[in-house]
Structure formats: structure tokens, C-alpha cells
Short mmCIF file of C-alpha atoms in Angstrom, two decimals:
data_model
loop_
_atom_site.label_atom_id
_atom_site.label_comp_id
_atom_site.label_asym_id
_atom_site.label_seq_id
_atom_site.Cartn_x
_atom_site.Cartn_y
_atom_site.Cartn_z
CA MET A 1353 23.69 5.63 -9.40
CA VAL A 1354 25.62 2.55 -8.05
CA ALA A 1355 23.80 -0.75 -8.44
CA SER A 1356 24.58 -4.40 -8.65
CA ALA A 1357 21.27 -5.45 -10.28
CA VAL A 1358 18.72 -4.03 -12.62
CA LEU A 1359 15.08 -5.19 -12.30
CA PHE A 1360 12.88 -4.68 -15.39
CA ASP A 1361 9.17 -4.50 -15.78
CA MET A 1362 8.33 -6.50 -18.83
CA ASP A 1363 5.39 -4.97 -20.68
CA GLY A 1364 5.90 -1.38 -21.82
CA VAL A 1365 9.67 -1.65 -21.10
CA LEU A 1366 11.11 -4.68 -22.84
CA ILE A 1367 8.11 -5.42 -25.02
CA ARG A 1368 4.67 -3.93 -25.71
CA SER A 1369 1.73 -6.31 -25.89
CA GLU A 1370 -1.12 -3.93 -25.12
CA GLU A 1371 -3.02 -4.74 -28.30
CA ALA A 1372 -2.62 -8.44 -27.73
CA TRP A 1373 -3.91 -8.09 -24.14
CA LEU A 1374 -6.79 -5.88 -25.27
CA ARG A 1375 -7.95 -8.52 -27.72
CA VAL A 1376 -7.71 -11.16 -25.02
CA LEU A 1377 -9.66 -9.04 -22.54
CA GLU A 1378 -12.31 -8.36 -25.14
CA ASP A 1379 -12.72 -12.12 -25.41
CA ALA A 1380 -12.57 -12.50 -21.58
CA GLY A 1381 -15.29 -9.95 -21.17
CA ARG A 1382 -17.52 -11.80 -23.61
CA ARG A 1383 -16.93 -15.07 -21.71
CA PHE A 1384 -17.14 -13.86 -18.18
CA ARG A 1385 -19.53 -10.90 -18.15
CA GLY A 1386 -21.40 -11.02 -21.48
CA SER A 1387 -19.79 -7.98 -23.07
CA PRO A 1388 -16.18 -7.22 -24.30
CA VAL A 1389 -13.86 -5.11 -22.23
CA THR A 1390 -13.59 -1.79 -24.11
CA ARG A 1391 -10.37 0.07 -24.96
CA GLU A 1392 -11.56 2.92 -22.71
CA GLU A 1393 -11.90 0.52 -19.72
CA PHE A 1394 -8.58 -1.27 -20.49
CA ALA A 1395 -6.20 1.68 -21.15
CA PRO A 1396 -5.87 2.98 -17.58
CA THR A 1397 -5.54 -0.49 -16.10
CA PHE A 1398 -2.78 -2.01 -18.28
CA GLY A 1399 -0.16 -3.57 -16.02
CA GLN A 1400 -2.37 -4.49 -13.06
CA GLY A 1401 -2.66 -8.09 -11.85
CA THR A 1402 -5.23 -10.76 -12.72
CA ALA A 1403 -7.14 -10.32 -9.45
CA GLU A 1404 -7.55 -6.62 -10.27
CA ASP A 1405 -8.70 -7.58 -13.80
CA VAL A 1406 -11.48 -9.67 -12.26
CA ARG A 1407 -12.54 -6.81 -9.92
CA VAL A 1408 -12.19 -3.85 -12.13
CA PHE A 1409 -13.82 -5.31 -15.19
CA GLY A 1410 -16.57 -7.12 -13.22
CA LEU A 1411 -15.70 -10.60 -14.53
CA ARG A 1412 -17.69 -13.50 -13.08
CA CYS A 1413 -14.67 -15.77 -12.56
CA THR A 1414 -11.82 -16.38 -10.17
CA PRO A 1415 -8.34 -15.03 -10.81
CA ALA A 1416 -7.21 -18.62 -11.41
CA GLU A 1417 -9.89 -19.17 -14.09
CA LEU A 1418 -8.90 -15.89 -15.67
CA ASP A 1419 -5.18 -16.83 -15.75
CA ALA A 1420 -6.12 -20.11 -17.36
CA PHE A 1421 -8.11 -18.18 -20.00
CA TYR A 1422 -5.13 -15.97 -20.62
CA LEU A 1423 -2.83 -18.93 -21.07
CA GLU A 1424 -5.12 -20.49 -23.58
CA HIS A 1425 -5.96 -17.35 -25.62
CA LEU A 1426 -3.03 -14.87 -25.48
CA PRO A 1427 -0.73 -16.89 -27.84
CA ALA A 1428 -3.19 -16.46 -30.64
CA HIS A 1429 -2.76 -12.72 -30.44
CA ALA A 1430 0.96 -12.64 -29.74
CA SER A 1431 2.20 -12.02 -33.26
CA GLY A 1432 1.82 -8.29 -32.92
CA VAL A 1433 3.95 -7.89 -29.80
CA TRP A 1434 6.52 -5.08 -30.20
CA ILE A 1435 10.08 -5.65 -28.99
CA ASN A 1436 11.92 -2.56 -27.69
CA PRO A 1437 14.75 -1.93 -30.20
CA ASP A 1438 17.10 -0.92 -27.33
CA ALA A 1439 16.51 -4.04 -25.25
CA HIS A 1440 18.99 -6.53 -26.71
CA ALA A 1441 22.01 -4.20 -26.82
CA LEU A 1442 21.26 -2.84 -23.32
CA LEU A 1443 20.96 -6.31 -21.84
CA GLU A 1444 24.18 -7.47 -23.52
CA SER A 1445 25.98 -4.46 -22.05
CA LEU A 1446 24.61 -5.08 -18.57
CA ALA A 1447 25.70 -8.70 -18.75
CA ALA A 1448 29.19 -7.71 -19.92
CA ARG A 1449 29.50 -5.35 -17.00
CA GLY A 1450 28.47 -7.97 -14.45
CA LEU A 1451 25.20 -6.39 -13.53
CA ARG A 1452 22.57 -8.87 -12.40
CA ARG A 1453 19.21 -8.91 -14.28
CA ALA A 1454 15.73 -9.80 -13.36
CA VAL A 1455 12.19 -9.35 -14.76
CA VAL A 1456 9.45 -8.22 -12.37
CA THR A 1457 6.06 -8.59 -14.05
CA ASN A 1458 2.41 -8.97 -13.14
CA THR A 1459 2.20 -11.56 -15.94
CA VAL A 1460 2.17 -15.19 -14.86
CA THR A 1461 5.31 -17.30 -15.41
CA PRO A 1462 4.23 -19.40 -18.53
CA LEU A 1463 3.18 -16.32 -20.40
CA ALA A 1464 6.18 -14.22 -19.37
CA ARG A 1465 8.55 -16.98 -20.50
CA ALA A 1466 6.67 -17.37 -23.82
CA LEU A 1467 6.66 -13.65 -24.54
CA LEU A 1468 10.31 -13.09 -23.62
CA GLY A 1469 11.37 -16.26 -25.46
CA ALA A 1470 9.59 -15.10 -28.59
CA ALA A 1471 11.40 -11.76 -28.28
CA ARG A 1472 14.72 -13.56 -27.82
CA LEU A 1473 15.29 -11.86 -24.45
CA LEU A 1474 14.65 -14.70 -22.00
CA ASP A 1475 18.25 -15.91 -21.71
CA PHE A 1476 19.47 -12.56 -20.47
CA PHE A 1477 17.64 -12.91 -17.21
CA GLU A 1478 18.73 -14.76 -14.08
CA VAL A 1479 15.32 -14.41 -12.32
CA LEU A 1480 11.77 -14.08 -13.50
CA ALA A 1481 9.55 -12.71 -10.73
CA CYS A 1482 6.03 -13.35 -11.92
CA ALA A 1483 2.58 -12.81 -10.49
CA ASP A 1484 1.90 -16.48 -9.79
CA LEU A 1485 4.92 -16.78 -7.48
CA VAL A 1486 3.84 -14.25 -4.81
CA ALA A 1487 0.74 -13.44 -2.78
CA HIS A 1488 0.29 -9.90 -4.17
CA ALA A 1489 1.04 -8.42 -7.62
CA LYS A 1490 2.46 -4.88 -8.17
CA PRO A 1491 2.02 -2.26 -6.81
CA ALA A 1492 2.59 -4.39 -3.71
CA PRO A 1493 6.35 -4.96 -3.08
CA ASP A 1494 6.15 -8.81 -3.11
CA LEU A 1495 7.50 -9.24 -6.68
CA VAL A 1496 10.36 -6.90 -6.17
CA LEU A 1497 11.33 -8.50 -2.82
CA TYR A 1498 11.05 -11.98 -4.50
CA ALA A 1499 13.51 -10.94 -7.24
CA LEU A 1500 15.89 -9.49 -4.60
CA GLY A 1501 15.68 -12.69 -2.59
CA ARG A 1502 16.49 -14.85 -5.59
CA LEU A 1503 19.39 -12.57 -6.47
CA GLY A 1504 20.61 -12.53 -2.87
CA LEU A 1505 20.74 -8.72 -2.82
CA PRO A 1506 19.42 -5.98 -0.51
CA PRO A 1507 17.10 -3.28 -1.89
CA GLU A 1508 19.82 -0.69 -1.97
CA ALA A 1509 21.86 -2.80 -4.41
CA ALA A 1510 19.18 -2.65 -7.11
CA VAL A 1511 17.48 -0.30 -9.56
CA MET A 1512 14.04 -1.01 -11.05
CA VAL A 1513 13.04 0.25 -14.49
CA GLY A 1514 9.35 0.59 -15.17
CA ASP A 1515 6.78 2.57 -17.10
CA SER A 1516 3.70 2.53 -14.81
CA ARG A 1517 2.47 3.64 -11.44
CA PHE A 1518 2.26 -0.09 -10.54
CA ASP A 1519 6.06 -0.35 -11.08
CA ARG A 1520 6.83 2.83 -9.15
CA GLY A 1521 4.63 1.81 -6.28
CA ALA A 1522 6.20 -1.62 -5.99
CA ALA A 1523 9.75 -0.29 -6.21
CA GLY A 1524 9.01 2.37 -3.57
CA ALA A 1525 7.34 -0.10 -1.23
CA ALA A 1526 10.34 -2.43 -1.49
CA GLY A 1527 12.93 0.35 -0.96
CA VAL A 1528 14.39 0.06 -4.44
CA ARG A 1529 15.35 3.11 -6.52
CA PHE A 1530 13.06 3.57 -9.46
CA VAL A 1531 13.96 4.74 -13.00
CA GLY A 1532 10.85 5.70 -14.90
CA LEU A 1533 10.70 5.02 -18.66
CA GLY A 1534 8.62 8.08 -19.77
CA LEU A 1535 7.57 8.35 -16.14
CA ASP A 1536 8.88 10.40 -13.23
CA GLY A 1537 10.82 8.54 -10.52
CA ASP A 1538 14.16 8.76 -8.75
CA ALA A 1539 15.47 9.20 -12.31
CA ARG A 1540 13.64 9.41 -15.67
CA ILE A 1541 14.58 8.22 -19.14
CA GLU A 1542 12.68 8.56 -22.35
CA ARG A 1543 14.38 5.59 -24.11
CA LEU A 1544 15.61 2.35 -22.63
CA GLY A 1545 19.02 2.99 -24.16
CA GLU A 1546 19.48 5.96 -21.88
CA LEU A 1547 19.68 3.75 -18.87
CA LEU A 1548 23.30 2.73 -19.22
CA PRO A 1549 24.99 6.05 -18.35
CA LEU A 1550 23.09 6.06 -15.09
CA LEU A 1551 24.79 2.86 -13.99
CA PRO A 1552 28.42 2.01 -12.95
CA LEU A 1553 30.96 1.34 -15.68
CA THR A 1554 32.19 -1.94 -14.24
CA THR A 1555 31.01 -4.25 -11.47
CA GLY A 1556 32.90 -7.45 -11.99
CA PRO A 1557 32.73 -10.59 -14.15
CA ALA A 1558 29.69 -11.34 -16.26
CA SER A 1559 26.83 -12.97 -14.37
CA PRO A 1560 25.22 -16.29 -15.26
CA GLY A 1561 22.23 -16.67 -17.61
CA ALA A 1562 18.60 -17.18 -16.90
CA ARG A 1563 17.25 -19.84 -14.52
#
């Protein structure tokens, strides 16, 4: 699998913040519909965008109002965020091999930067493609295409790693090969550390850091 760049979903791949998001959505449900979002409601939706949160959970607010709520309340629940133990070493190896790196996430930019920064992963990425930067979140292709545009690469030069149907749908719609983490795709891995053998051994000099 030859590639010049690897695009990563954030939540479920680099970190896991499901419990933090569940707590925030419980609070959002109390605020915007009068009852907390339950775990049963939340579980099949994790990874969707804010507009879908408003629609699926029946919240009486706009996506912008919900994003503002998330920005205010998520940091209070962020201490329990899990960091993938394979992430740091993998990203170091990709950088050493000259492979470009981007995050493609349905999280808005301030929260993505905060979560990646707390995990000490932010500086590995050249591009953050976040939900507030495009018209449509995953599974639409907008975020993947945004990342490719910022990297200056065509779809065939990239691989995307994700763990949800939203990731797989976005990659497919953008024409990018998809590696599923615990999920079927063009290739499948069970641990993030299994990605490296699928990629070329060398591609050139190390690429620059995040911007």
C-alpha cells in the first residue's frame, strides 16, 4: 500500500473520549431537552457531527449553540480520556519516514487541539481537519478533501485510518483508501501499531510539524 500521507480519525483511533462525551451529552440533554442523553442513545451515534447530535437526540438548540456548550463543558470531563499506547511511537515512525500526517475529526478545532495537546500528540500533525472548517461533517467527504487540499495531495496519495462507519464513508466518498481499526475496509488492523507494515519503508525526508 503506497501512500504519501496518513489521515487519522481522532476519537477511537488516537484517543478515546467516549465517557467524557457521554457525560457532556447527559448534561446537554438536561439543558436542551429536559432529560439526559442515555448511554443506549449515545453508543450507536458516537463520532457523528454536532448537527446530527441536535437532530438525533432531539435537542432544542442550534448546532452552534451545542458546540458552544461542548467547548464550555467538555474540559471538565477530559481527565478520563484514554491515549492509544501505540500512537506516539507510530507517529514518530511516520514522521521519520517522511509520511505526511493529518487528523480528520468531527470534533471542532478548539476541542481537537485541546484533546490532542493534552495527549501530547498535537505536534505530530501538519493539518487538523475539523468539523467547524467545512460545510458537512463525516460521513460526507468534506473533511477528507479539506485535509488533502491542505497537504497538496490527490486522494490516491493518502490512506485514512478510522474506526467507524462515518470514517469509512468519508474516505470512500473522497476516493481515499481506508484502513479500519477493528473495522473492515480496504485493509483491517486490530491495533494501531499494525499500520506501519502496510505502508512504504521510505518516502523521503521528514515532514514539518503541525500548523
